[in-house]
Amino acid sequence: FRGFHVRFQDVARGGIRIVRSRNREAYSINQRTLFDENYSLASTQHRKNKDIPEGGSKGTILLNPDAQEKSFVAFEKYVDAMLDLLLTGQSPGIKDRLVDRLGRNEILFFGPDEGTAGFMDWASQHARKRGAPFWKAFTTGKSQHLGGIPHDTYGMTTRSVHQYVLGIIRQLGLDEAACSKFQTGGPDGDLGSNEIKISCDRTVAVVDGSGVLCDPLGIDRAELTRLASERQMIQNFDLTKLGPQGFRVLVDDFQVTLPDGTLVQDGLSFRNTFHLNKMAAADFFVPCGGRPESIDINNVGTLFEDDGSTRFKYVVEGANLFFTQDARLRLEKAGVHLFKDASANKGGVTSSSLEVLAALSFDDGEFGRLMCRQEDGSLPAFYQEYVADVQKAIEANAAREFECLWNESKRTGKPKSILSDDLSVAIVELRKSLESTNLWDDLPLRHLVMREALPARLLKELGIDVILERVPQNYLKAIFGAYLASHFVYEYGTEPGQFAFFEYMSKYRAKAETTN
């Protein structure tokens, strides 16, 4: 195989992706574009990680043409190679020690990506065998018996997405129960099922892998919730619960006549293009699944009615890259309130970051007792309380970013899709600038910021002094910088006044003096 790893910050986290090739021609293309793809993925992740201490990173493993079925073997070798670089002088089978020219300990965190979701447990345990002191935090996306916090079980990504829905409702004085919604990504998926369970709107259409379910009067909420709880596709929906104008078309169906007389020739084509169909109309559109760039500049016109109005008033992009940027801007120009994926669906990265923090804070015994599923199948009380803290942090970060984007859009007239990128750049740049300041050396300020930034349940369990002693200093500094930078930008916007940061830090210093 051929592999790369790119990071944009000393402390960084991102997924490791397996890249497969259908034939030698595809391999040749993948080989030429591998580093560029890796770099772009890491850069995008860096902007998405704006609220958390880890910068963005990404790893890619391009399988050789004759090794397409050996993804795990390639992953094993990739992880070993990375550990060789991270653990100075501890490479099995190597006679001469690797030369360390950096002169300090490094930490990298891996997460699941395409083709590696089932490998995270092994990587964590292998790092432990290799003697890595950070083995507990080396990977996220682990099983609960190894201290992992599964995003789908606790609806981590959905909690962020739904805060944007609630923000729009709050700002415009809407009643969620009276709002109609169209959703791609069904009750069988992570985002789709949790969006159904967390909301109380009038969902009029759902598209998933099995087909299209639509009821203009609103799909029966109880039946939809049953499917979401059981993670079943809409093909299992009880059709007796549909209204007179409701219908279900499955991908294997042919020649189906809808209640309004429309003839559907082919269920698969109908499903694949239903998001462009005039029947897919609602107040809210919340994509929770679907192919990247499903709506681009060439087909975005189908979302407009003949009178120039749009079929959706509000869009919250839960699925990654469902819209292209050109399509987003076209809709925003027409008056649609649209929040893009990089802002809306960041809950998962926050959850993974706090999973890493717990792993770095506890010793091995505490970690097994407090963060891992026990032999009797139970989850420790601390784990459940810590997960609740993680959920609160996700919702608070999403609400802060929503308010900032909403207010900045009103103030500047800029599209929210552009402001979302501006916000990420502003936070990342400020974090970088803070690295060269002496703010960290101010002990009262350090303690105040860390008490605010760290989860309450973790502080209660260990205390601030133990956490500051155990967690690597470069990671603590990253928490410190990320917290100050994100909160400043969310409060003062992307174009703060000349003395805004001085004013912001003056409040903190005054509070630190009072507290200490």
XYZ file of C-alpha atoms in Angstrom:
516
model
C 0.000 0.000 0.000
C 0.906 3.661 -0.173
C -0.022 5.896 2.769
C 0.058 9.508 3.905
C -0.815 11.350 7.101
C -1.313 15.131 7.151
C -2.008 17.293 10.195
C -2.463 21.032 10.546
C -1.550 21.371 14.215
C 0.775 19.740 16.735
C -2.178 18.190 18.571
C -4.451 16.789 15.856
C -7.132 14.186 15.214
C -8.837 12.824 12.131
C -9.988 9.668 10.413
C -7.900 7.074 8.584
C -9.396 6.240 5.195
C -8.905 3.150 3.013
C -8.826 3.993 -0.706
C -9.722 1.127 -3.024
C -9.377 0.959 -6.824
C -11.713 -0.938 -9.184
C -8.945 -1.593 -11.713
C -5.382 -0.561 -12.558
C -6.539 2.565 -14.359
C -8.444 3.694 -11.254
C -5.373 2.862 -9.144
C -3.198 5.033 -11.353
C -5.598 7.950 -10.940
C -5.845 7.404 -7.175
C -2.069 7.228 -6.930
C -1.684 10.641 -8.604
C -4.351 12.352 -6.498
C -3.774 10.618 -3.139
C -1.755 13.320 -1.411
C -3.939 16.149 -2.724
C -7.045 14.328 -1.484
C -5.398 13.703 1.888
C -4.348 17.346 2.222
C -7.815 18.647 1.315
C -9.543 16.282 3.758
C -7.200 17.337 6.576
C -7.709 21.022 5.769
C -11.500 20.635 5.840
C -11.269 18.740 9.134
C -9.091 21.515 10.595
C -11.809 24.100 9.948
C -14.482 21.779 11.346
C -12.461 21.231 14.547
C -12.589 24.915 15.461
C -14.295 24.386 18.850
C -11.997 21.624 20.093
C -8.309 21.356 21.067
C -7.315 18.974 18.281
C -6.475 20.453 14.929
C -7.476 18.669 11.759
C -5.676 15.667 10.360
C -6.386 12.829 7.969
C -4.731 9.607 6.931
C -5.085 7.753 3.648
C -4.111 4.193 2.750
C -4.142 3.400 -0.977
C -4.282 -0.373 -1.414
C -2.109 -1.870 -4.130
C -4.003 -3.327 -7.130
C -3.322 -6.889 -5.943
C -4.212 -6.138 -2.294
C -7.782 -4.866 -2.553
C -9.014 -7.453 -0.033
C -6.200 -6.853 2.461
C -7.375 -3.599 4.016
C -6.851 -4.751 7.618
C -3.292 -5.937 6.941
C -2.503 -2.565 5.347
C -4.090 -0.762 8.299
C -1.977 -2.804 10.750
C 1.216 -1.855 8.954
C 0.155 1.797 8.674
C -0.548 2.032 12.411
C 2.757 0.335 13.245
C 4.629 2.797 11.031
C 2.946 5.752 12.774
C 3.736 4.298 16.214
C 7.370 3.858 15.134
C 7.518 7.614 14.625
C 5.623 8.480 17.820
C 7.457 6.087 20.182
C 11.126 6.966 19.974
C 13.456 3.979 19.959
C 10.709 1.391 20.397
C 10.425 -0.192 16.955
C 10.382 -4.025 17.152
C 12.877 -5.700 14.832
C 14.828 -2.517 14.108
C 18.467 -2.680 15.205
C 19.228 1.041 15.233
C 17.119 3.541 17.143
C 15.123 6.007 15.106
C 16.618 9.475 15.494
C 14.333 11.950 17.269
C 15.054 15.447 15.997
C 11.906 16.997 17.467
C 12.990 16.536 21.061
C 9.545 16.250 22.647
C 6.678 13.810 22.902
C 4.076 13.778 20.161
C 0.466 12.659 20.344
C -1.800 11.821 17.431
C -5.378 10.611 17.578
C -6.984 8.434 14.916
C -10.676 8.072 14.158
C -12.774 5.863 11.870
C -13.319 6.784 8.237
C -14.195 4.936 5.036
C -13.199 1.299 5.391
C -11.726 1.491 8.920
C -14.740 1.749 11.270
C -14.183 -1.759 12.625
C -10.444 -1.357 13.203
C -10.381 1.195 16.047
C -10.483 -1.326 18.916
C -7.491 -3.188 17.486
C -5.458 0.021 17.009
C -6.029 1.099 20.615
C -5.050 -2.314 21.984
C -2.025 -2.524 19.683
C -0.804 0.876 20.894
C -1.098 -0.522 24.433
C 1.031 -3.552 23.503
C 3.612 -1.239 21.964
C 3.844 0.640 25.277
C 2.239 3.887 24.117
C 1.289 5.899 27.241
C -1.599 7.455 25.270
C -3.113 4.120 24.143
C -6.528 4.806 25.713
C -6.883 7.998 23.652
C -5.120 6.784 20.497
C -8.394 6.026 18.692
C -11.975 7.243 18.947
C -14.962 5.291 17.676
C -14.031 2.375 19.945
C -16.454 -0.082 21.535
C -17.983 0.875 24.879
C -16.028 -1.893 26.635
C -12.920 0.130 25.709
C -14.384 3.463 26.801
C -15.784 4.622 23.466
C -18.778 6.959 23.213
C -20.848 5.851 20.174
C -22.233 8.870 18.316
C -25.317 7.116 17.006
C -26.400 5.658 20.364
C -26.392 9.089 21.991
C -27.366 11.162 18.947
C -24.238 13.313 19.170
C -24.264 14.650 15.602
C -28.046 15.109 15.612
C -27.901 17.207 18.791
C -25.794 19.741 16.935
C -27.942 19.677 13.778
C -31.183 20.093 15.721
C -29.882 23.149 17.585
C -29.920 24.967 14.225
C -33.522 23.921 13.626
C -34.455 25.143 17.107
C -32.480 28.354 16.560
C -34.446 29.220 13.410
C -37.710 28.439 15.214
C -36.687 30.634 18.136
C -35.521 33.578 16.023
C -38.620 33.593 13.813
C -41.168 32.794 16.527
C -42.308 29.547 14.885
C -44.082 26.573 16.440
C -42.073 23.405 15.743
C -45.158 21.191 15.867
C -46.770 23.285 13.118
C -43.702 23.261 10.826
C -43.486 20.753 7.975
C -40.212 18.960 7.233
C -38.679 16.897 4.433
C -35.834 14.578 5.370
C -33.387 12.462 3.377
C -31.789 9.683 5.393
C -34.295 7.351 6.968
C -35.165 5.830 10.329
C -32.552 3.100 9.878
C -29.551 5.463 9.933
C -27.686 7.374 12.652
C -28.642 10.940 11.724
C -32.036 10.019 10.275
C -33.287 7.986 13.239
C -32.074 10.472 15.838
C -33.552 13.421 13.936
C -36.938 11.685 14.024
C -36.651 10.930 17.743
C -35.420 14.382 18.804
C -37.934 16.481 16.809
C -41.678 17.122 17.097
C -42.396 18.659 13.677
C -44.836 17.531 10.977
C -42.637 15.377 8.749
C -44.197 15.137 5.270
C -41.621 13.019 3.421
C -38.687 10.711 4.166
C -36.286 9.199 1.642
C -34.025 6.274 2.591
C -32.286 3.326 0.961
C -35.547 1.427 0.478
C -37.607 4.175 -1.178
C -39.840 7.215 -0.597
C -42.490 7.716 2.085
C -44.707 10.776 1.704
C -47.858 12.124 3.344
C -48.718 15.804 2.722
C -50.780 15.899 5.932
C -47.853 14.598 7.970
C -46.468 11.086 8.391
C -47.834 9.326 11.478
C -45.322 10.350 14.183
C -45.798 7.294 16.395
C -45.167 4.872 13.537
C -42.168 6.866 12.322
C -40.735 6.881 15.850
C -41.246 3.107 16.080
C -39.161 2.605 12.935
C -36.477 4.974 14.249
C -36.299 3.164 17.587
C -35.979 -0.202 15.837
C -33.649 1.186 13.114
C -35.902 -0.090 10.335
C -36.298 1.327 6.837
C -39.524 2.899 5.585
C -40.303 -0.354 3.724
C -41.490 -1.560 7.151
C -43.924 1.361 7.608
C -47.516 0.318 8.388
C -49.392 1.617 5.322
C -52.681 1.728 7.222
C -51.219 4.748 9.063
C -50.983 6.829 5.843
C -53.502 9.582 5.047
C -55.629 9.659 1.857
C -52.925 11.510 -0.125
C -50.024 9.531 1.373
C -47.927 6.987 -0.516
C -44.855 4.795 -0.347
C -42.775 3.888 -3.387
C -39.996 1.317 -2.924
C -36.898 1.061 -5.122
C -38.051 -2.288 -6.542
C -41.478 -0.960 -7.548
C -42.541 -0.359 -11.160
C -45.607 1.295 -12.678
C -47.010 2.757 -9.443
C -49.924 5.219 -9.606
C -49.856 7.824 -6.808
C -53.050 9.174 -5.145
C -52.925 12.319 -7.320
C -52.776 10.212 -10.510
C -49.036 10.570 -11.163
C -47.533 7.417 -12.695
C -44.135 6.377 -11.321
C -42.397 4.268 -13.942
C -39.387 3.189 -11.889
C -39.119 3.247 -8.074
C -35.320 3.461 -8.025
C -35.176 6.557 -10.256
C -38.061 8.091 -8.311
C -36.177 7.603 -5.041
C -32.867 8.912 -6.414
C -34.406 12.180 -7.666
C -37.224 12.743 -5.179
C -35.364 15.616 -3.485
C -35.737 17.455 -6.818
C -39.426 16.539 -7.188
C -42.108 19.205 -6.667
C -43.815 16.850 -4.223
C -40.823 17.287 -1.904
C -41.880 20.638 -0.434
C -41.862 21.734 3.210
C -40.908 24.522 5.587
C -37.711 22.716 6.601
C -35.368 20.532 4.581
C -32.946 18.564 6.783
C -30.695 16.245 4.736
C -29.542 13.452 7.066
C -28.204 11.229 4.296
C -27.677 11.127 0.553
C -24.883 11.423 -1.951
C -22.426 14.364 -1.860
C -23.339 17.187 -4.246
C -26.880 15.869 -4.676
C -27.896 19.478 -5.301
C -25.551 21.582 -7.402
C -25.743 24.673 -9.572
C -27.122 22.631 -12.476
C -30.174 21.233 -10.677
C -30.793 23.744 -7.864
C -33.320 25.465 -10.151
C -35.712 22.553 -9.601
C -36.119 23.727 -5.992
C -37.879 26.859 -7.249
C -41.588 27.196 -8.051
C -42.823 28.886 -11.224
C -43.395 32.140 -9.316
C -39.747 32.222 -8.163
C -40.427 31.090 -4.608
C -38.501 28.171 -3.142
C -39.933 24.822 -2.057
C -38.076 25.083 1.257
C -37.805 28.109 3.540
C -35.130 26.728 5.848
C -32.315 24.244 5.215
C -30.096 22.678 7.880
C -27.486 20.501 6.169
C -26.939 17.490 8.414
C -25.395 15.298 5.713
C -21.892 16.220 4.580
C -21.620 18.073 1.257
C -25.265 17.486 0.232
C -25.222 20.911 -1.451
C -22.412 22.483 -3.435
C -21.421 25.990 -2.341
C -22.833 27.518 -5.545
C -26.204 25.886 -4.881
C -26.205 27.114 -1.277
C -25.532 30.687 -2.371
C -28.271 30.540 -5.004
C -30.816 29.463 -2.372
C -29.649 32.055 0.159
C -29.944 34.773 -2.475
C -33.581 33.729 -2.898
C -34.196 34.202 0.834
C -33.707 30.683 2.182
C -32.142 30.488 5.657
C -29.455 27.852 5.047
C -26.855 26.514 7.484
C -24.137 24.404 5.916
C -22.740 21.070 7.041
C -19.467 22.316 8.556
C -21.431 24.336 11.117
C -24.468 22.128 11.632
C -23.039 18.618 12.009
C -19.971 19.209 14.187
C -21.413 17.367 17.217
C -19.515 14.191 16.423
C -16.075 15.829 16.541
C -16.899 17.435 19.903
C -17.957 14.062 21.321
C -14.772 12.377 20.101
C -12.634 15.164 21.546
C -14.172 14.800 25.003
C -13.761 11.026 24.718
C -10.037 11.669 24.201
C -9.919 14.046 27.177
C -11.354 11.436 29.550
C -8.861 8.849 28.290
C -5.930 11.207 28.916
C -7.193 12.227 32.369
C -7.675 8.799 33.966
C -5.062 6.211 34.816
C -5.662 2.687 33.511
C -7.502 1.479 36.614
C -9.789 4.509 36.823
C -10.481 4.343 33.111
C -11.582 0.706 33.272
C -13.757 1.355 36.324
C -15.350 4.659 35.233
C -15.373 4.748 31.416
C -15.729 1.124 30.233
C -18.699 -1.224 30.040
C -18.414 -3.666 32.927
C -18.341 -7.461 32.721
C -22.026 -7.650 33.690
C -22.893 -5.433 30.710
C -23.632 -2.333 32.761
C -22.276 1.159 32.123
C -20.754 3.000 35.098
C -22.735 5.901 36.583
C -19.805 8.227 35.848
C -19.875 7.232 32.158
C -23.557 8.068 31.847
C -23.140 11.412 33.629
C -20.094 12.242 31.503
C -22.037 11.474 28.310
C -24.718 13.917 29.513
C -21.990 16.577 29.929
C -20.781 15.846 26.382
C -24.312 16.309 25.029
C -24.642 19.643 26.850
C -21.313 20.840 25.422
C -22.390 19.906 21.877
C -25.696 21.768 22.212
C -24.038 24.824 23.776
C -21.374 25.055 21.023
C -23.983 24.686 18.285
C -26.257 27.304 19.859
C -23.353 29.775 20.173
C -22.323 29.325 16.564
C -25.928 29.607 15.364
C -26.423 32.926 17.174
C -23.142 34.268 15.817
C -23.984 33.292 12.214
C -27.517 34.671 12.495
C -26.372 38.004 13.953
C -23.421 38.385 11.564
C -25.676 37.683 8.586
C -28.123 40.354 9.726
C -25.303 42.832 10.394
C -23.281 42.321 7.208
C -25.818 40.934 4.730
C -23.354 38.134 3.895
C -24.683 34.642 3.121
C -24.450 32.293 6.093
C -22.641 29.739 3.918
C -19.753 32.180 3.480
C -19.886 33.383 7.081
C -19.555 29.775 8.247
C -16.188 29.552 6.481
C -15.178 33.018 7.732
C -15.990 31.939 11.278
C -13.824 28.829 11.030
C -10.888 30.787 9.605
C -11.205 33.500 12.285
C -11.166 30.968 15.139
C -8.320 28.894 13.681
C -6.194 31.999 13.047
C -6.801 33.379 16.539
C -5.907 30.015 18.078
C -2.651 30.083 16.157
C -1.903 33.631 17.327
C -2.578 32.726 20.960
C 0.166 30.085 20.824
C 2.789 32.850 20.724
C 1.382 34.769 23.723
C 2.154 34.326 27.433
C -1.501 34.013 28.477
C -0.964 30.369 29.469
C 1.699 31.459 31.981
C -0.866 33.484 33.940
C -1.794 30.830 36.529
C -5.050 32.379 37.832
C -6.215 32.919 34.241
C -5.172 29.386 33.274
C -7.152 27.843 36.119
C -10.245 29.964 35.397
C -10.317 29.132 31.673
C -9.675 25.426 32.253
C -12.441 25.228 34.859
C -14.839 26.697 32.297
C -13.587 24.559 29.412
C -13.456 21.151 31.130
C -16.599 19.015 31.666
C -18.116 19.527 35.123
C -18.359 15.804 35.929
C -14.674 15.223 35.114
C -13.665 18.155 37.332
C -15.805 16.807 40.153
C -14.216 13.358 39.866
C -10.542 14.361 39.618
C -10.196 18.046 40.431
C -8.409 20.646 38.348
C -4.921 19.967 39.748
C -4.953 16.247 38.915
C -6.158 16.906 35.360
C -3.473 19.574 34.810
C -0.855 17.153 36.109
C -1.896 14.124 34.042
C -2.951 15.519 30.675
C -0.009 16.396 28.381
C 0.735 20.109 28.455
C 0.527 20.574 24.690
C -3.021 19.168 24.833
C -3.949 21.423 27.772
C -2.617 24.460 25.919
C -4.688 23.457 22.905
C -7.836 23.297 25.077
C -6.978 26.725 26.525
C -6.461 28.317 23.100
C -9.467 26.696 21.434
C -11.817 27.745 24.246
C -10.675 31.381 24.311
C -10.608 31.719 20.514
C -14.009 30.143 19.807
C -15.821 31.987 22.603
C -14.288 35.313 21.552
C -15.296 34.939 17.897
C -18.797 33.713 18.773
C -19.271 36.771 21.007
C -17.592 39.463 18.890
C -18.069 38.100 15.355
C -15.701 37.622 12.436
C -14.688 41.297 12.217
C -14.149 42.470 15.808
C -13.090 45.998 16.666
C -9.467 46.938 17.251
C -9.673 46.673 21.046
C -12.235 43.862 21.262
C -9.807 41.130 22.322
C -8.284 43.420 24.970
C -11.771 44.061 26.331
C -12.575 40.344 26.223
C -9.413 39.343 28.107
C -9.803 42.191 30.623
C -13.086 40.630 31.730
C -11.364 37.277 32.149
C -8.426 38.718 34.066
C -10.743 40.603 36.426
C -12.779 37.449 36.999
C -9.594 35.409 37.552
C -8.369 37.837 40.210
C -11.727 37.691 41.986
C -11.960 33.894 41.799
C -8.433 33.280 42.998
